[in-house]
Coordinates of C-alpha atoms and ligand atoms in Angstrom, one line a residue:
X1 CA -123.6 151.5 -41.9
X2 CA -121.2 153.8 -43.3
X3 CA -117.2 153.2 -42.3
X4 CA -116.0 156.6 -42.0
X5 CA -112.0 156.6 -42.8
X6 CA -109.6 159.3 -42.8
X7 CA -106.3 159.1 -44.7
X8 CA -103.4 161.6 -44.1
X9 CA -101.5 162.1 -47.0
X10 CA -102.0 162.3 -50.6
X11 CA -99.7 160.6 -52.3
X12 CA -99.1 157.5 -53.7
X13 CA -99.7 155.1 -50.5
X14 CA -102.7 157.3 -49.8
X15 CA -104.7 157.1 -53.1
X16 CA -103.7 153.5 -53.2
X17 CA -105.5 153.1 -50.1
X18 CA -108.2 155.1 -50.9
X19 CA -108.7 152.9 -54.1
X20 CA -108.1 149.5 -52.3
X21 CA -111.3 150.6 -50.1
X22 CA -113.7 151.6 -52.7
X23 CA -112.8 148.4 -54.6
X24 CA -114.5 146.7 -51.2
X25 CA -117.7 148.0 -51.9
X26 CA -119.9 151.3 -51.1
X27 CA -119.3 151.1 -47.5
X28 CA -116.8 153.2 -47.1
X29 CA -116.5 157.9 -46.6
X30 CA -112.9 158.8 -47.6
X31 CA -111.3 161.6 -46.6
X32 CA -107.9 162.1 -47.5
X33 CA -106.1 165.0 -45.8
X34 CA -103.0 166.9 -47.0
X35 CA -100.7 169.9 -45.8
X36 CA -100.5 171.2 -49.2
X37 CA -102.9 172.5 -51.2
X38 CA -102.0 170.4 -54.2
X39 CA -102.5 166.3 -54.0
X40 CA -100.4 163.8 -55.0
X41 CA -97.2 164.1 -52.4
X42 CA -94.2 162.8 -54.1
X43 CA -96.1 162.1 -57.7
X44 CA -96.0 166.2 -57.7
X45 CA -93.1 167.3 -55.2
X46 CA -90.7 164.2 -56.0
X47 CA -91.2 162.5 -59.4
X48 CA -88.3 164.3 -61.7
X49 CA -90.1 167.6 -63.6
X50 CA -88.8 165.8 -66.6
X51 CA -90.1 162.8 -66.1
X52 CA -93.6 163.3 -67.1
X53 CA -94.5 160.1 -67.9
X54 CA -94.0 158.9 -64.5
X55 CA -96.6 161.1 -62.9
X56 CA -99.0 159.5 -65.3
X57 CA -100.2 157.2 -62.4
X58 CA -102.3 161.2 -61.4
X59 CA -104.8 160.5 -64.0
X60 CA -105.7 157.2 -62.0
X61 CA -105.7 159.0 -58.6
X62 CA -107.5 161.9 -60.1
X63 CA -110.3 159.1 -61.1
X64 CA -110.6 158.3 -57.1
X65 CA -110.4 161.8 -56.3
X66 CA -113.4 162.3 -58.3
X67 CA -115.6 159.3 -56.5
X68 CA -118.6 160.4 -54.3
X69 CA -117.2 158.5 -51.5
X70 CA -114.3 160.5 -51.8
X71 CA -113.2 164.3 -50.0
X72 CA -109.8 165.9 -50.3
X73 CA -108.8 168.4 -47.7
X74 CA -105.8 170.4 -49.0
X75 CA -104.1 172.8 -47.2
X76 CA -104.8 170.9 -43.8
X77 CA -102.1 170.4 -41.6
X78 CA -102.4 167.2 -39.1
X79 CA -100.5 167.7 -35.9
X80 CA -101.3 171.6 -36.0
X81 CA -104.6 172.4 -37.6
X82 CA -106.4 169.1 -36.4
X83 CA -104.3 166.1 -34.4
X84 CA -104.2 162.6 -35.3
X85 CA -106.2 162.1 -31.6
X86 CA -109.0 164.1 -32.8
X87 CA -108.8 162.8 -35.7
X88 CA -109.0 159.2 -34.2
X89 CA -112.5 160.5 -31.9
X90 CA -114.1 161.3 -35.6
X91 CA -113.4 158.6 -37.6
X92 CA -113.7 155.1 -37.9
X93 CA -110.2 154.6 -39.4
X94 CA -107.2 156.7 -39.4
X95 CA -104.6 156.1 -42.1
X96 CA -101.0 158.0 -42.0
X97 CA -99.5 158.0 -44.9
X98 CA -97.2 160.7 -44.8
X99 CA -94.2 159.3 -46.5
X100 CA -90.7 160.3 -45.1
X101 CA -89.8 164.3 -45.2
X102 CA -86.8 164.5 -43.3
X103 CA -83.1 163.9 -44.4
X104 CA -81.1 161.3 -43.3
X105 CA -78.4 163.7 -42.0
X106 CA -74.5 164.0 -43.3
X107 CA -73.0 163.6 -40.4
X108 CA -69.7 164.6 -40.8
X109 CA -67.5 167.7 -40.1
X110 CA -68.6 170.7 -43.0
X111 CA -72.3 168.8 -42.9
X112 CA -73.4 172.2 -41.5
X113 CA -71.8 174.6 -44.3
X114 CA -73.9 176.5 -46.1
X115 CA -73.8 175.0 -50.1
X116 CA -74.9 171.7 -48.0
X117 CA -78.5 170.6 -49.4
X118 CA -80.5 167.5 -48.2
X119 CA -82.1 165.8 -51.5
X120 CA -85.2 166.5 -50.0
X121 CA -84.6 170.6 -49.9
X122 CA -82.8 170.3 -53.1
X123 CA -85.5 168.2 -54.8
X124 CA -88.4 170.2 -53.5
X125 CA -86.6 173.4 -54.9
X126 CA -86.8 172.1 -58.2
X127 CA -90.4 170.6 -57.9
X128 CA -92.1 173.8 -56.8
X129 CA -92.8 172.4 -53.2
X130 CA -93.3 175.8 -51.3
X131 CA -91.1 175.2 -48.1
X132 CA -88.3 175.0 -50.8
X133 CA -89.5 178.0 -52.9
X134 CA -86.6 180.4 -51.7
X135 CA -83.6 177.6 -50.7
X136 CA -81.8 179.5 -53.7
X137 CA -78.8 176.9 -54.2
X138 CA -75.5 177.8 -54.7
X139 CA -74.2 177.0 -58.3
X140 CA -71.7 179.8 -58.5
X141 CA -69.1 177.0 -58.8
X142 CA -68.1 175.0 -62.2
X143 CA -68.6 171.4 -59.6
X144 CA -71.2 170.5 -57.2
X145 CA -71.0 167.2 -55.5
X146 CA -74.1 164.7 -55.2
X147 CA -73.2 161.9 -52.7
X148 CA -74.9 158.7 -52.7
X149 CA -75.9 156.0 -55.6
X150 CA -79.9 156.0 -55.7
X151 CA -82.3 157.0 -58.2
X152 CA -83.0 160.2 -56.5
X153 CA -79.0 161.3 -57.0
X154 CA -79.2 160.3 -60.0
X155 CA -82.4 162.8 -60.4
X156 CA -80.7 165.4 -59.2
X157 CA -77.7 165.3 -61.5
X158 CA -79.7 164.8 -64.6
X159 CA -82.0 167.8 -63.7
X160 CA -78.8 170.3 -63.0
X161 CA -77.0 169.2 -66.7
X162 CA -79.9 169.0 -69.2
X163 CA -80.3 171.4 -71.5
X164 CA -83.1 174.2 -72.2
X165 CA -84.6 172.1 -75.0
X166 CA -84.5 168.7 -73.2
X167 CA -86.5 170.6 -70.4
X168 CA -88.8 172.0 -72.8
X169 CA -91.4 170.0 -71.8
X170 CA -90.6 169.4 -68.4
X171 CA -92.5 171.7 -65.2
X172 CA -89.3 172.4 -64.1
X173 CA -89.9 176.3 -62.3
X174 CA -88.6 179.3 -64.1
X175 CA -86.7 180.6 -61.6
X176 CA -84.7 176.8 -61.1
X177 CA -84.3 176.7 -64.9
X178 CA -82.7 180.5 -64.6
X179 CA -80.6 179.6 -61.9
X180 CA -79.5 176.5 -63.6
X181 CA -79.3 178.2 -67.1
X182 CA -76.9 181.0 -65.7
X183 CA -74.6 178.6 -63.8
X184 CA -71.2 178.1 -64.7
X185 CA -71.6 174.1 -63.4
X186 CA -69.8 171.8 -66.0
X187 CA -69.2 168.9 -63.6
X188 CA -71.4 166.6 -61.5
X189 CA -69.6 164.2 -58.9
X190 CA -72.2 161.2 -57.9
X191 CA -70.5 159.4 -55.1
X192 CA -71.2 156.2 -53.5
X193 CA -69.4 154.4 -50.7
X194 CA -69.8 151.0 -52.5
X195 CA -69.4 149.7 -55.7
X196 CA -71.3 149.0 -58.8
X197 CA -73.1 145.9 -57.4
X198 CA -74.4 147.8 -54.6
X199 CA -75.2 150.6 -55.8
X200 CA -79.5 151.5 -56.1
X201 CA -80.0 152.8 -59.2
X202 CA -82.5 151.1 -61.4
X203 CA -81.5 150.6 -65.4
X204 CA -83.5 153.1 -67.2
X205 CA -82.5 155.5 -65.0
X206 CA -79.0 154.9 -65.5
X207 CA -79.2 154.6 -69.0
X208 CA -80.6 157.6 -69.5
X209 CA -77.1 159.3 -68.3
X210 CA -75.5 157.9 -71.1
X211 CA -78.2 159.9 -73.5
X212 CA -77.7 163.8 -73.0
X213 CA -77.4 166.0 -75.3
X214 CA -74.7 168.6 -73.7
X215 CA -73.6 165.7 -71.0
X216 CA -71.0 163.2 -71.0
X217 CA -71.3 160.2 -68.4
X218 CA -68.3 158.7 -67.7
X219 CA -66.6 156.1 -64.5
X220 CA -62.9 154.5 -64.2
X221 CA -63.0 150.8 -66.0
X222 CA -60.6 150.3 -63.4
X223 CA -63.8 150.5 -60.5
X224 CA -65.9 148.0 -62.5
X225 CA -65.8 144.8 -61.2
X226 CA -65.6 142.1 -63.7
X227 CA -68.6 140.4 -63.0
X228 CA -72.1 141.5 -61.4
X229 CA -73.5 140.2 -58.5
X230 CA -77.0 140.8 -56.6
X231 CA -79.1 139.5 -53.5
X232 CA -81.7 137.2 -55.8
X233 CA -82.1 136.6 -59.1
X234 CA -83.8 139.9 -59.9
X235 CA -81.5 141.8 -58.8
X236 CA -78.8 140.2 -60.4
X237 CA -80.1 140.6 -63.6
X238 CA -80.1 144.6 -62.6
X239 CA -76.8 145.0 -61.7
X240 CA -75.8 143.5 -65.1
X241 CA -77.6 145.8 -67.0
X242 CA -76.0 148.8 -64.9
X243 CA -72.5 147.3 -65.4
X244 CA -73.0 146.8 -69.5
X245 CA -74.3 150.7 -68.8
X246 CA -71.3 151.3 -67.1
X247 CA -68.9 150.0 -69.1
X248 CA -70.5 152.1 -71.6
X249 CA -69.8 155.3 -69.5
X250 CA -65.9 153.9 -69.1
X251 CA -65.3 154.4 -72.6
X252 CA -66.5 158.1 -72.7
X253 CA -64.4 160.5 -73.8
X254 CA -64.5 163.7 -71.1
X255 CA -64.3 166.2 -73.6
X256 CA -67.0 164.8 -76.1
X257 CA -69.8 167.2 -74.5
X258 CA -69.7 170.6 -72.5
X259 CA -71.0 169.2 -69.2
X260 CA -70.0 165.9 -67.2
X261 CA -71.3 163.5 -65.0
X262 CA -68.6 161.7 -63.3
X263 CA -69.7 158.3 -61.3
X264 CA -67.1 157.8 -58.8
X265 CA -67.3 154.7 -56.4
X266 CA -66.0 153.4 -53.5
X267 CA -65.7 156.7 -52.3
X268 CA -67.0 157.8 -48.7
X269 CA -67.4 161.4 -47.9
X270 CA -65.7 162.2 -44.7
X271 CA -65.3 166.3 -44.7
X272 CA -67.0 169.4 -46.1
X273 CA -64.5 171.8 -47.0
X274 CA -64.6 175.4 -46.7
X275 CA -64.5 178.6 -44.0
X276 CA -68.2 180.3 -44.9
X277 CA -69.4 177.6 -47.6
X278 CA -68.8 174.5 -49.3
X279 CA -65.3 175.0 -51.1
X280 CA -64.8 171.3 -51.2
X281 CA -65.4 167.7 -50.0
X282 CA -62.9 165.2 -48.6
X283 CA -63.2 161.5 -49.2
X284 CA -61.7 158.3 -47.9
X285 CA -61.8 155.3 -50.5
X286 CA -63.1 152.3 -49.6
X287 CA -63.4 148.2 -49.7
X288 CA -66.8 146.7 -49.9
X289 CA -66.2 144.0 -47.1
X290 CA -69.0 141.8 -46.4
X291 CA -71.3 143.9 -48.0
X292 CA -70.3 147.1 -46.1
X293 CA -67.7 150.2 -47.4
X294 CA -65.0 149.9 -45.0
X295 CA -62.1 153.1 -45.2
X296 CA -59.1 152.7 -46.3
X297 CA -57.5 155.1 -44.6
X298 CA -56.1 156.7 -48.4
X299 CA -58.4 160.2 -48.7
X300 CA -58.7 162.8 -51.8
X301 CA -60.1 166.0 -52.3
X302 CA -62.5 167.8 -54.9
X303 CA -62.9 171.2 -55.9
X304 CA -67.1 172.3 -55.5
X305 CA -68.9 174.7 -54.6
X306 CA -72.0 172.6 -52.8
X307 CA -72.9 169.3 -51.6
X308 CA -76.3 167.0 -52.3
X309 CA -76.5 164.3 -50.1
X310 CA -78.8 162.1 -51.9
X311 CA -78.8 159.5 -48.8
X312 CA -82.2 159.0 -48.3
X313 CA -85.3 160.0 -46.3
X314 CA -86.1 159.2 -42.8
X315 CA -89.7 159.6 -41.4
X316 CA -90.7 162.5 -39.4
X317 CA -92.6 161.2 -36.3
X318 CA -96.2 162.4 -35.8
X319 CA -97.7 163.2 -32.5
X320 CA -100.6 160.4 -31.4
X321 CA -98.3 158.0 -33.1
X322 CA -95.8 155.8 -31.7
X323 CA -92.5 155.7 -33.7
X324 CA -90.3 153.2 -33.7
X325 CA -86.8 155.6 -33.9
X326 CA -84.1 153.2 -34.8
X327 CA -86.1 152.4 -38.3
X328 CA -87.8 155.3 -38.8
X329 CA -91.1 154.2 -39.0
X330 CA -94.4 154.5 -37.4
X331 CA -94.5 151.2 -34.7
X332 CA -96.9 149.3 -36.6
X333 CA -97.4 145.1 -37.2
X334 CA -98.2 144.7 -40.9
X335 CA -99.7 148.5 -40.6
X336 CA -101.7 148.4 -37.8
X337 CA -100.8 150.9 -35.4
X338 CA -103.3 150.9 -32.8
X339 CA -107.0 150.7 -32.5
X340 CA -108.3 152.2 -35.9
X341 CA -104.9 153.4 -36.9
X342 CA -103.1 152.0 -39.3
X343 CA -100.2 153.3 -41.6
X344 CA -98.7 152.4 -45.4
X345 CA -96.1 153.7 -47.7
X346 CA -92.9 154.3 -46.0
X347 CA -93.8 155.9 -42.9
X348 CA -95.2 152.1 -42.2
X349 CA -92.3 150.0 -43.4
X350 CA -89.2 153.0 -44.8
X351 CA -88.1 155.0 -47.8
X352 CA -88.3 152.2 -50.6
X353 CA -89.5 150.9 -53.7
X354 CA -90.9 152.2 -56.0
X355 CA -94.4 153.8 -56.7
X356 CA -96.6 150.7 -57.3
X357 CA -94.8 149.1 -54.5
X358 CA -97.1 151.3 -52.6
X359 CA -100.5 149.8 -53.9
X360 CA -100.3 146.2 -52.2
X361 CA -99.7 148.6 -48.5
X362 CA -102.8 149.9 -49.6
X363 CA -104.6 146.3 -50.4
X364 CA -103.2 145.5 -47.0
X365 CA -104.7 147.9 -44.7
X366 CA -108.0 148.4 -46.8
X367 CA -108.2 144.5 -45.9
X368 CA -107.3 145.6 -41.8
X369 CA -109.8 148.1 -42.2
X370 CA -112.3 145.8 -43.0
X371 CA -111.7 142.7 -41.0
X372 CA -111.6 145.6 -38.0
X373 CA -113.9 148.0 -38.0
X374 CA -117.7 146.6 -37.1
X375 CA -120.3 148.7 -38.0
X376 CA -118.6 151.9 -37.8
X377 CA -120.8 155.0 -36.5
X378 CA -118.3 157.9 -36.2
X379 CA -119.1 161.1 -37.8
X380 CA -116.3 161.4 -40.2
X381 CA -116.1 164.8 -42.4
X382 CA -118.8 166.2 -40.7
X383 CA -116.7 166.4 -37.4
X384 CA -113.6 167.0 -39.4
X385 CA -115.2 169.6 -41.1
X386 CA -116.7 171.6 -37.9
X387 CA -112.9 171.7 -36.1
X388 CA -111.5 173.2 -39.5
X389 CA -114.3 176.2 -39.2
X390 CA -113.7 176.3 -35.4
X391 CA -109.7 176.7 -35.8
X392 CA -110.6 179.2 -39.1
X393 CA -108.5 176.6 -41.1
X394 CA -109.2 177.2 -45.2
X395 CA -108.9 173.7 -46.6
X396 CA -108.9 172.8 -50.4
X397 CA -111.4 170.8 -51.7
X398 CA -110.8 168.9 -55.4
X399 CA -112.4 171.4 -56.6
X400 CA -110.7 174.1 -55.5
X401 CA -107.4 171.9 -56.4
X402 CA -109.0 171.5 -59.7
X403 CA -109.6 175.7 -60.4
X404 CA -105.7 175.8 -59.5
X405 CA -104.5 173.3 -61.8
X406 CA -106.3 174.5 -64.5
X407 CA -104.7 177.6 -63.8
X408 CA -101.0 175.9 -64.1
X409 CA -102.2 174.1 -67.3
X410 CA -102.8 177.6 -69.0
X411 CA -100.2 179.4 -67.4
X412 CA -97.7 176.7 -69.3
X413 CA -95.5 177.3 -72.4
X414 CA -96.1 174.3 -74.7
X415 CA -94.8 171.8 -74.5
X416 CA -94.5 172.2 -70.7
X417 CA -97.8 170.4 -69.3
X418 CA -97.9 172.8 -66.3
X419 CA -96.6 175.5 -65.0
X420 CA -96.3 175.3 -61.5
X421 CA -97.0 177.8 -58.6
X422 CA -94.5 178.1 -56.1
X423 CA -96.5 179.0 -52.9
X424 CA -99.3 178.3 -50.8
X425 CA -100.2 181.8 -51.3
X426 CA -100.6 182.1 -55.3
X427 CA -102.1 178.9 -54.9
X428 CA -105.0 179.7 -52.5
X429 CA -105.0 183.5 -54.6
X430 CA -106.5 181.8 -57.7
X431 CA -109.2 180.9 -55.5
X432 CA -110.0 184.3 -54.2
Ligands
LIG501 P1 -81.8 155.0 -51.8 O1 -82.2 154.3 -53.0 O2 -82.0 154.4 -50.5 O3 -80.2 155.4 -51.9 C1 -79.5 156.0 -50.9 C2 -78.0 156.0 -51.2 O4 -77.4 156.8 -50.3 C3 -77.4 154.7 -51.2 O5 -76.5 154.6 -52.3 C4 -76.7 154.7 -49.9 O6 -75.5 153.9 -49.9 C5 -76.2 156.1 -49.8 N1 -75.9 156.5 -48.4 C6 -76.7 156.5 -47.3 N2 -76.1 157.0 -46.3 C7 -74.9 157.4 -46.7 C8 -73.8 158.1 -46.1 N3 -73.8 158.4 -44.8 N4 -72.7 158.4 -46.9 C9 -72.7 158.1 -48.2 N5 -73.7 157.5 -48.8 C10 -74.8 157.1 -48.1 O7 -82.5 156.4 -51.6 P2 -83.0 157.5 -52.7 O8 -82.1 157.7 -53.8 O9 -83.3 158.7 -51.8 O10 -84.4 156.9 -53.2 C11 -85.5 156.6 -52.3 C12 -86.5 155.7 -53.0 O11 -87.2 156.4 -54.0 C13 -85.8 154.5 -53.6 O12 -86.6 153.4 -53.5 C14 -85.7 154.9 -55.1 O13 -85.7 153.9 -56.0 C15 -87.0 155.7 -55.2 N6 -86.9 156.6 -56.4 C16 -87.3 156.1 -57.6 C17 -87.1 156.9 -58.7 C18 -87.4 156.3 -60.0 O14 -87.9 155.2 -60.1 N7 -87.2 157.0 -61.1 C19 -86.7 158.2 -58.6 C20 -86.3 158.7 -57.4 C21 -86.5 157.9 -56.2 P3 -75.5 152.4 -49.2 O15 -76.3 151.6 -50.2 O16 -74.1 152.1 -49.1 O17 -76.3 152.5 -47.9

């Protein structure tokens, strides 16, 4: 008998799932559910629109897409056009895998101003992700500030100082690459509390700041430690690399190029500046003690005109699901959540890793799902899809997705692969 599963979420952790399943055998009805019309979560909303190469891994999903075991519902919202209880009465298996949306939160005085973006707003502004369509950044200011030391700060100041021709082939929007374009910002400030040897970024990332055409990279040789340490082996050998790139950076010279990146560390943000908007951000430096930035009571100021805190994503709870608050997870042992629930990706174990690190989740619960689900017996799409007509919900099919990206591809200026609508509606419009 046919095991009906249902897996909210399209991205990475979900196709991985999806593909984990179908590598068990025939057995198995797939649908996976997303509250966009486009699939592929962060692969689409979150990869870097200039680095291509990294959304590759589509082609694979797009293979699994295309299975007969396998339906996408786009445009489907679960918690407000269908709940993860009803969900639960019509399949077999329920799978979240809807990642982590919200921002971790600056909590300090100025967090509020407005100039203050979360990664996750300022991110989805530049990848086209429609609730970010209009967020409309302000870059009136020659310095913007980007606090924290992960790969997704360092995204962020790479996008805002490449030039026109390194974008070129890039799906960054038009109206981002205006904004951008007619901005007077000449110099990024990346931040992080700790040091070099804690700091997230991986190497090719890094290195790549040493690389741009119109941007210099540059950080104080007097805040690189002498020698790099890490937890394991592994990461050891990373935070050499990033100090050799380092050191690289330290003998820069600032006026070599029109734009800058400087790397500051040991530096913990402590006040937004400013009356109506971000005018500035107070710091504290710091000791790495133990492991952890401790203040030392000495502060400095910079001139910007907004604030990225790239600090990480936290998981939105989901109603039917219990959350587990103080990690910001879904409650789960190893995944499973309750009977035929199960989550993966990092609304089952946090924000980290990398893409791939998603696929062995995946394994994981396609391995639950078998071990505990008998013979199965629940409807699947066909109760799915009688709610969606009830509640006059218009889901996407892969088809449908299909019609609209074919419609990016040949809307696109070579060498841009895609160009990208920016709402729900224009999306859903190529299909009327
Ligand atoms: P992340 O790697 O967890 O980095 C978050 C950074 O924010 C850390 O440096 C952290 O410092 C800092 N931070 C947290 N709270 C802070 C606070 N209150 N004040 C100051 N700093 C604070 O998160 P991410 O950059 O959002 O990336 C998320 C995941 O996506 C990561 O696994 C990342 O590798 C992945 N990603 C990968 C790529 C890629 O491969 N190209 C691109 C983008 C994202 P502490 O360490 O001191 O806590």
């Amino acid at each position: 008998m046919t095991v009906t599963v249902a897996i909210v979420g399209s991205g990475p952790a979900g196709f991985y799932t999806a593909q984990a399943l179908l590598d068990r055998g025939d057995g198995y009805a797939i649908d996976i559910i997303d509250l966009q019309p486009a699939p592929f979560g962060l692969i689409r909303f979150g990869v870097a629109p200039d680095h291509q190469a990294t959304k590759n891994v589509m082609r694979k999903f797009h293979q699994t897409a295309l299975r007969d075991q396998v339906s996408f519902f786009g445009n489907v919202e679960v918690g407000r056009d269908v709940s993860v209880d009803e969900l639960r009465d019509a399949y077999d298996a329920v799978v979240l895998a809807i990642g982590a949306s919200d921002e971790r939160g600056l909590n300090i005085p100025g967090g509020g101003l407005p100039g203050v973006y979360p990664s996750q707003a300022f991110a989805g502004w530049y990848n086209a992700q429609p609730q970010y369509r209009d967020l409309d950044p302000l870059l009136d200011h020659q310095a913007i500030a980007v606090i924290g030391n992960g790969n997704v700060a360092i995204d962020v100041a790479r996008v805002l100082v490449k030039n026109e021709n390194e974008m070129a082939s890039s799906d960054l929007p038009e109206h981002v690459a205006a904004a951008i374009a007619s901005s007077p910002l000449c110099d990024v400030y990346v931040f992080g509390r700790r040091g070099p040897n804690q700091a997230k970024f991986t190497n090719v990332e890094l290195r790549e700041m040493g690389r741009l055409e119109q941007c210099v990279s540059l950080v104080d040789p007097a805040q690189l430690p002498d020698e790099a340490s890490g937890h394991d082996e592994r990461d050891l050998r990373l935070k050499k690399k990033n100090l050799d790139t380092l050191r690289g950076f330290a003998g820069a010279l600032p006026g070599s190029k029109p734009k800058r990146v400087h790397f500051q560390f040991y530096a913990m943000p402590v006040e937004v500046l400013g009356e109506a908007r971000v005018e500035g951000l107070r710091l504290e430096r710091t000791q790495v003690i133990e492991g952890r930035a401790q203040g030392t009571g000495e502060t400095f100021e910079i001139a910007c005109g907004a604030v990225v805190a790239a600090i990480g994503y936290r998981a939105r709870a989901i109603e039917g699901a219990p959350f587990d608050d103080h990690r910001g997870v879904v409650s789960n042992t190893d995944g499973r959540v309750g009977d035929g629930l199960y989550a993966v990706g990092w609304i089952m174990r946090g924000p980290s890793g990398v893409i791939s690190t998603n696929k062995k989740d995946g394994v994981l619960v396609a391995g639950h799902i078998e071990a505990d689900i008998g013979g199965g017996g629940k409807p699947g799409r066909s109760g799915l899809e009688g709610l969606l007509r009830d509640r006059g919900v218009r889901a996407v099919s892969y088809d449908d997705w299909q019609a609209i990206e074919a419609a990016e591809i040949a809307n696109a200026t070579p060498p841009a692969p895609r160009r990208k609508f920016t709402t729900t509606d224009e999306m859903l419009a190529v299909l009327d």
